[in-house]
Short mmCIF file of C-alpha atoms in Angstrom, two decimals:
data_model
loop_
_atom_site.label_atom_id
_atom_site.label_comp_id
_atom_site.label_asym_id
_atom_site.label_seq_id
_atom_site.Cartn_x
_atom_site.Cartn_y
_atom_site.Cartn_z
CA UNK A 1 -38.76 -55.43 -164.09
CA UNK A 2 -37.19 -58.76 -165.09
CA UNK A 3 -33.76 -57.16 -165.44
CA UNK A 4 -33.97 -55.65 -161.96
CA UNK A 5 -35.30 -58.73 -160.17
CA UNK A 6 -33.39 -61.87 -161.17
CA UNK A 7 -34.97 -65.05 -159.87
CA UNK A 8 -33.38 -68.49 -160.04
CA UNK A 9 -35.86 -71.35 -159.58
CA UNK A 10 -34.98 -74.52 -157.68
CA UNK A 11 -37.77 -77.02 -158.16
CA UNK A 12 -38.15 -80.18 -156.11
CA UNK A 13 -39.34 -83.07 -158.26
CA UNK A 14 -39.45 -86.80 -158.66
CA UNK A 15 -37.93 -87.81 -161.99
CA UNK A 16 -40.86 -90.16 -162.58
CA UNK A 17 -43.00 -87.04 -163.02
CA UNK A 18 -40.98 -85.80 -165.99
CA UNK A 19 -43.86 -86.04 -168.48
CA UNK A 20 -46.79 -85.37 -166.15
CA UNK A 21 -45.36 -82.40 -164.22
CA UNK A 22 -41.89 -81.22 -165.22
CA UNK A 23 -42.44 -80.76 -168.96
CA UNK A 24 -45.76 -78.90 -168.51
CA UNK A 25 -44.05 -76.60 -166.00
CA UNK A 26 -41.17 -75.84 -168.37
CA UNK A 27 -43.69 -75.18 -171.15
CA UNK A 28 -45.55 -72.66 -169.00
CA UNK A 29 -44.13 -70.61 -166.11
CA UNK A 30 -40.65 -72.06 -165.50
CA UNK A 31 -39.31 -70.60 -168.75
CA UNK A 32 -39.83 -67.17 -167.15
CA UNK A 33 -37.26 -67.88 -164.43
CA UNK A 34 -33.83 -66.33 -165.01
CA UNK A 35 -32.43 -69.82 -164.56
CA UNK A 36 -33.71 -73.07 -163.12
CA UNK A 37 -32.81 -76.57 -162.05
CA UNK A 38 -34.92 -79.55 -161.06
CA UNK A 39 -33.66 -81.25 -157.92
CA UNK A 40 -34.36 -84.92 -158.65
CA UNK A 41 -32.64 -88.26 -158.30
CA UNK A 42 -31.56 -88.29 -161.97
CA UNK A 43 -29.38 -85.90 -163.98
CA UNK A 44 -31.05 -84.97 -167.27
CA UNK A 45 -29.72 -82.03 -169.31
CA UNK A 46 -32.90 -81.87 -171.39
CA UNK A 47 -34.87 -80.64 -168.38
CA UNK A 48 -31.99 -79.10 -166.39
CA UNK A 49 -32.34 -81.68 -163.65
CA UNK A 50 -29.49 -82.57 -161.34
CA UNK A 51 -28.94 -85.72 -159.32
CA UNK A 52 -29.53 -83.96 -156.03
CA UNK A 53 -29.68 -87.21 -154.08
CA UNK A 54 -29.39 -90.91 -154.85
CA UNK A 55 -32.91 -91.64 -153.61
CA UNK A 56 -35.71 -89.83 -155.38
CA UNK A 57 -38.59 -90.19 -152.92
CA UNK A 58 -40.18 -87.29 -151.02
CA UNK A 59 -38.86 -88.80 -147.80
CA UNK A 60 -35.50 -87.33 -148.84
CA UNK A 61 -36.80 -83.98 -150.00
CA UNK A 62 -34.59 -82.16 -147.51
CA UNK A 63 -31.41 -83.69 -148.96
CA UNK A 64 -32.54 -82.86 -152.50
CA UNK A 65 -33.34 -79.23 -151.73
CA UNK A 66 -30.23 -78.79 -149.60
CA UNK A 67 -28.03 -80.10 -152.40
CA UNK A 68 -29.98 -78.13 -154.99
CA UNK A 69 -29.38 -74.87 -153.13
CA UNK A 70 -25.70 -75.71 -152.73
CA UNK A 71 -25.45 -76.48 -156.44
CA UNK A 72 -26.95 -73.15 -157.47
CA UNK A 73 -24.85 -71.24 -154.95
CA UNK A 74 -21.64 -72.85 -156.20
CA UNK A 75 -22.41 -72.71 -159.93
CA UNK A 76 -24.57 -69.63 -160.46
CA UNK A 77 -23.21 -67.16 -157.94
CA UNK A 78 -23.79 -63.58 -159.07
CA UNK A 79 -26.51 -64.60 -161.53
CA UNK A 80 -29.53 -64.16 -159.26
CA UNK A 81 -30.96 -61.82 -156.65
CA UNK A 82 -33.44 -64.29 -155.18
CA UNK A 83 -34.05 -68.02 -155.28
CA UNK A 84 -37.54 -69.42 -155.55
CA UNK A 85 -37.82 -72.94 -154.18
CA UNK A 86 -40.99 -74.64 -155.40
CA UNK A 87 -42.43 -78.06 -156.25
CA UNK A 88 -43.16 -79.69 -159.59
CA UNK A 89 -46.93 -79.40 -159.05
CA UNK A 90 -46.89 -75.66 -158.39
CA UNK A 91 -47.83 -72.82 -160.72
CA UNK A 92 -46.12 -69.47 -160.18
CA UNK A 93 -47.09 -66.14 -161.75
CA UNK A 94 -43.56 -64.88 -162.17
CA UNK A 95 -44.55 -61.31 -163.05
CA UNK A 96 -46.37 -60.95 -159.73
CA UNK A 97 -43.46 -62.50 -157.86
CA UNK A 98 -41.10 -59.96 -159.42
CA UNK A 99 -43.52 -57.18 -158.50
CA UNK A 100 -43.55 -58.43 -154.90
CA UNK A 101 -39.75 -58.49 -154.82
CA UNK A 102 -39.28 -55.23 -156.72
CA UNK A 103 -38.45 -53.16 -153.63
CA UNK A 104 -36.80 -55.95 -151.63
CA UNK A 105 -33.07 -55.81 -151.09
CA UNK A 106 -31.41 -59.13 -152.05
CA UNK A 107 -28.55 -58.25 -149.71
CA UNK A 108 -30.90 -58.31 -146.72
CA UNK A 109 -32.34 -61.51 -145.27
CA UNK A 110 -35.62 -62.69 -146.78
CA UNK A 111 -37.47 -65.96 -146.32
CA UNK A 112 -40.99 -65.35 -147.59
CA UNK A 113 -43.99 -67.45 -148.57
CA UNK A 114 -47.13 -69.02 -147.11
CA UNK A 115 -46.63 -69.19 -143.36
CA UNK A 116 -47.83 -72.17 -141.36
CA UNK A 117 -47.79 -72.92 -137.64
CA UNK A 118 -48.03 -76.26 -135.91
CA UNK A 119 -50.46 -76.63 -133.03
CA UNK A 120 -49.32 -80.11 -132.04
CA UNK A 121 -46.84 -81.08 -129.36
CA UNK A 122 -44.79 -83.17 -131.78
CA UNK A 123 -42.88 -80.13 -132.99
CA UNK A 124 -42.14 -76.87 -131.21
CA UNK A 125 -45.64 -75.31 -130.77
CA UNK A 126 -44.26 -71.91 -131.74
CA UNK A 127 -42.42 -73.27 -134.77
CA UNK A 128 -43.34 -71.52 -138.02
CA UNK A 129 -42.36 -72.34 -141.58
CA UNK A 130 -43.14 -71.35 -145.13
CA UNK A 131 -44.95 -74.13 -146.97
CA UNK A 132 -42.67 -75.72 -149.53
CA UNK A 133 -45.20 -77.00 -152.04
CA UNK A 134 -46.28 -73.69 -153.49
CA UNK A 135 -42.83 -72.35 -152.71
CA UNK A 136 -40.88 -69.77 -150.78
CA UNK A 137 -38.38 -67.08 -151.72
CA UNK A 138 -34.87 -66.69 -150.31
CA UNK A 139 -32.70 -63.64 -150.85
CA UNK A 140 -29.14 -64.21 -152.03
CA UNK A 141 -27.90 -63.14 -148.58
CA UNK A 142 -30.06 -65.78 -146.92
CA UNK A 143 -28.92 -68.43 -149.41
CA UNK A 144 -25.28 -67.50 -148.78
CA UNK A 145 -25.67 -67.83 -145.03
CA UNK A 146 -27.64 -71.05 -145.36
CA UNK A 147 -24.98 -72.69 -147.56
CA UNK A 148 -21.82 -71.28 -145.99
CA UNK A 149 -22.90 -71.39 -142.37
CA UNK A 150 -26.01 -73.50 -141.85
CA UNK A 151 -25.39 -76.59 -143.96
CA UNK A 152 -21.84 -76.89 -142.64
CA UNK A 153 -22.82 -76.91 -138.98
CA UNK A 154 -24.73 -79.85 -137.53
CA UNK A 155 -25.84 -77.64 -134.63
CA UNK A 156 -27.69 -75.41 -137.08
CA UNK A 157 -28.93 -77.74 -139.81
CA UNK A 158 -29.80 -81.41 -139.81
CA UNK A 159 -26.98 -83.48 -141.31
CA UNK A 160 -29.19 -86.46 -142.03
CA UNK A 161 -30.64 -86.85 -145.50
CA UNK A 162 -34.20 -87.79 -144.64
CA UNK A 163 -36.69 -85.14 -143.63
CA UNK A 164 -39.25 -82.79 -145.13
CA UNK A 165 -37.49 -79.89 -146.78
CA UNK A 166 -39.79 -77.05 -145.73
CA UNK A 167 -39.63 -78.11 -142.08
CA UNK A 168 -35.87 -78.59 -142.03
CA UNK A 169 -35.02 -75.44 -144.01
CA UNK A 170 -37.22 -73.44 -141.62
CA UNK A 171 -35.48 -75.04 -138.65
CA UNK A 172 -32.05 -74.20 -140.10
CA UNK A 173 -33.02 -70.60 -140.65
CA UNK A 174 -34.62 -70.29 -137.22
CA UNK A 175 -31.35 -71.46 -135.66
CA UNK A 176 -29.68 -68.57 -137.47
CA UNK A 177 -32.40 -66.17 -136.28
CA UNK A 178 -33.91 -65.86 -139.76
CA UNK A 179 -37.67 -66.20 -139.50
CA UNK A 180 -40.42 -66.79 -142.08
CA UNK A 181 -42.17 -63.78 -143.54
CA UNK A 182 -45.87 -64.27 -144.26
CA UNK A 183 -46.27 -62.83 -147.76
CA UNK A 184 -49.40 -60.69 -147.99
CA UNK A 185 -50.66 -57.52 -149.59
CA UNK A 186 -51.68 -54.28 -147.90
CA UNK A 187 -55.19 -55.66 -147.26
CA UNK A 188 -53.68 -58.67 -145.47
CA UNK A 189 -54.64 -60.99 -148.34
CA UNK A 190 -52.63 -64.06 -149.28
CA UNK A 191 -50.14 -64.16 -152.16
CA UNK A 192 -49.01 -67.81 -152.01
CA UNK A 193 -51.62 -70.57 -151.81
CA UNK A 194 -50.72 -74.06 -150.52
CA UNK A 195 -53.53 -75.61 -152.52
CA UNK A 196 -55.04 -75.58 -155.99
CA UNK A 197 -56.77 -72.57 -157.60
CA UNK A 198 -60.26 -73.99 -156.99
CA UNK A 199 -59.73 -73.98 -153.23
CA UNK A 200 -58.08 -70.58 -153.51
CA UNK A 201 -61.23 -69.03 -154.97
CA UNK A 202 -63.50 -70.85 -152.53
CA UNK A 203 -65.02 -73.50 -154.80
CA UNK A 204 -64.28 -76.29 -152.29
CA UNK A 205 -64.26 -74.23 -149.10
CA UNK A 206 -66.96 -76.39 -147.48
CA UNK A 207 -64.95 -79.58 -147.95
CA UNK A 208 -62.68 -80.77 -145.13
CA UNK A 209 -59.04 -79.79 -145.24
CA UNK A 210 -56.55 -82.14 -146.86
CA UNK A 211 -55.13 -84.62 -144.30
CA UNK A 212 -51.70 -82.99 -144.69
CA UNK A 213 -53.03 -79.84 -143.06
CA UNK A 214 -55.14 -81.31 -140.27
CA UNK A 215 -52.32 -81.16 -137.75
CA UNK A 216 -51.38 -77.63 -138.77
CA UNK A 217 -52.98 -74.29 -138.09
CA UNK A 218 -53.58 -73.16 -141.66
CA UNK A 219 -55.68 -70.01 -141.73
CA UNK A 220 -56.55 -70.38 -145.41
CA UNK A 221 -58.85 -73.31 -144.68
CA UNK A 222 -60.68 -71.22 -142.12
CA UNK A 223 -61.91 -69.11 -145.07
CA UNK A 224 -60.91 -65.87 -143.34
CA UNK A 225 -58.32 -64.61 -145.81
CA UNK A 226 -59.27 -63.93 -149.45
CA UNK A 227 -56.93 -63.96 -152.43
CA UNK A 228 -54.87 -60.92 -153.33
CA UNK A 229 -55.48 -59.11 -156.62
CA UNK A 230 -51.87 -60.02 -157.47
CA UNK A 231 -51.56 -63.69 -156.41
CA UNK A 232 -48.18 -65.33 -156.84
CA UNK A 233 -48.57 -69.10 -156.66
CA UNK A 234 -50.73 -72.20 -156.27
CA UNK A 235 -50.00 -75.81 -155.29
CA UNK A 236 -51.41 -79.20 -156.35
CA UNK A 237 -51.82 -77.98 -159.92
CA UNK A 238 -52.35 -80.76 -162.48
CA UNK A 239 -50.72 -80.57 -165.91
CA UNK A 240 -54.09 -79.79 -167.46
CA UNK A 241 -54.78 -77.03 -164.97
CA UNK A 242 -51.26 -75.68 -165.50
CA UNK A 243 -51.83 -75.21 -169.22
CA UNK A 244 -55.32 -73.85 -168.57
CA UNK A 245 -53.97 -71.21 -166.19
CA UNK A 246 -51.28 -70.26 -168.68
CA UNK A 247 -53.84 -69.73 -171.43
CA UNK A 248 -56.33 -67.84 -169.26
CA UNK A 249 -53.65 -65.57 -167.81
CA UNK A 250 -51.66 -64.86 -170.96
CA UNK A 251 -53.61 -66.01 -173.98
CA UNK A 252 -57.06 -64.44 -173.86
CA UNK A 253 -58.27 -60.90 -174.39
CA UNK A 254 -61.43 -59.34 -173.00
CA UNK A 255 -63.16 -56.75 -175.15
CA UNK A 256 -63.05 -53.31 -173.56
CA UNK A 257 -60.50 -54.20 -170.90
CA UNK A 258 -56.76 -53.71 -170.78
CA UNK A 259 -54.10 -53.44 -168.12
CA UNK A 260 -53.44 -49.71 -168.34
CA UNK A 261 -50.69 -49.97 -165.76
CA UNK A 262 -48.35 -51.56 -168.29
CA UNK A 263 -49.79 -50.03 -171.48
CA UNK A 264 -46.88 -47.92 -172.75
CA UNK A 265 -46.71 -48.52 -176.51
CA UNK A 266 -46.53 -45.37 -178.63
CA UNK A 267 -45.14 -44.54 -182.08
CA UNK A 268 -43.54 -41.34 -180.80
CA UNK A 269 -40.21 -42.34 -179.23
CA UNK A 270 -40.16 -39.43 -176.77
CA UNK A 271 -43.70 -40.16 -175.63
CA UNK A 272 -42.83 -43.86 -175.35
CA UNK A 273 -39.73 -43.14 -173.24
CA UNK A 274 -41.68 -40.81 -170.98
CA UNK A 275 -44.35 -43.48 -170.49
CA UNK A 276 -41.67 -46.05 -169.63
CA UNK A 277 -40.13 -43.67 -167.09
CA UNK A 278 -43.52 -42.90 -165.58
CA UNK A 279 -44.52 -46.58 -165.44
CA UNK A 280 -41.23 -47.43 -163.72
CA UNK A 281 -41.83 -44.77 -161.10
CA UNK A 282 -45.39 -45.97 -160.57
CA UNK A 283 -44.13 -49.56 -160.34
CA UNK A 284 -41.68 -48.62 -157.59
CA UNK A 285 -44.35 -46.84 -155.57
CA UNK A 286 -46.97 -49.54 -156.16
CA UNK A 287 -44.68 -52.38 -155.11
CA UNK A 288 -43.62 -50.53 -151.98
CA UNK A 289 -47.17 -49.68 -150.87
CA UNK A 290 -49.12 -52.74 -152.03
CA UNK A 291 -47.18 -55.52 -150.29
CA UNK A 292 -46.42 -55.96 -146.62
#
């Protein structure tokens, strides 16, 4: 599945979070990307960070992501099918992301993630975007159009450097008639979560929403939409929680349980090859039917 779905990760970060966020990410899920860069204010080869903008504050997140996407497009063309843009406090289950993208055509437009709508008059009331913290996925066709057409035209994309990246990227794409896809499974359950795993499983569902979301119509906080069986990502994940998730997802075994879907090991080469072929066919069908 990894060979078929190549994902390059562009991660927005502040360089000051190198030890507290970036290194724990690289130690856990980021190493599963087919390539990655950190869009920061400092170039550092040890963590694959580029100097995406001279100022490293979140106020200039749009400039950092814009320049990060341009950098990947110009330097890694042909080496990815999709780009995942995420933040340095996100945790992504890359296997589930690849499963979600398995039947998606990278040469068609795709802008997919956790969809949000504003219900204030400050921004277009019908304006929708994919939340940038947990992350969103862009197909290589969408990246190409964004870089070659959008970023070069001030009528399509903001030319200023300040601005929130998820809002401005969504506005760019909307001006090119590319709209956000709300990533869900066949039961209409969420795949990307704009908050930490504890909120995602309902531990804090009775607490008020984070101030960031109070001016947005975010259906997750209305406790109407449960988590998918194949979740993709979470936001606001501490370094301790990041390593905990990694261990719980990949390190433990439960007596009497196994994931039969991917259990294909066999000493007989012919049997093994037949199992691989069958699992691949099942994977294709599952990915097509399970996700919207």
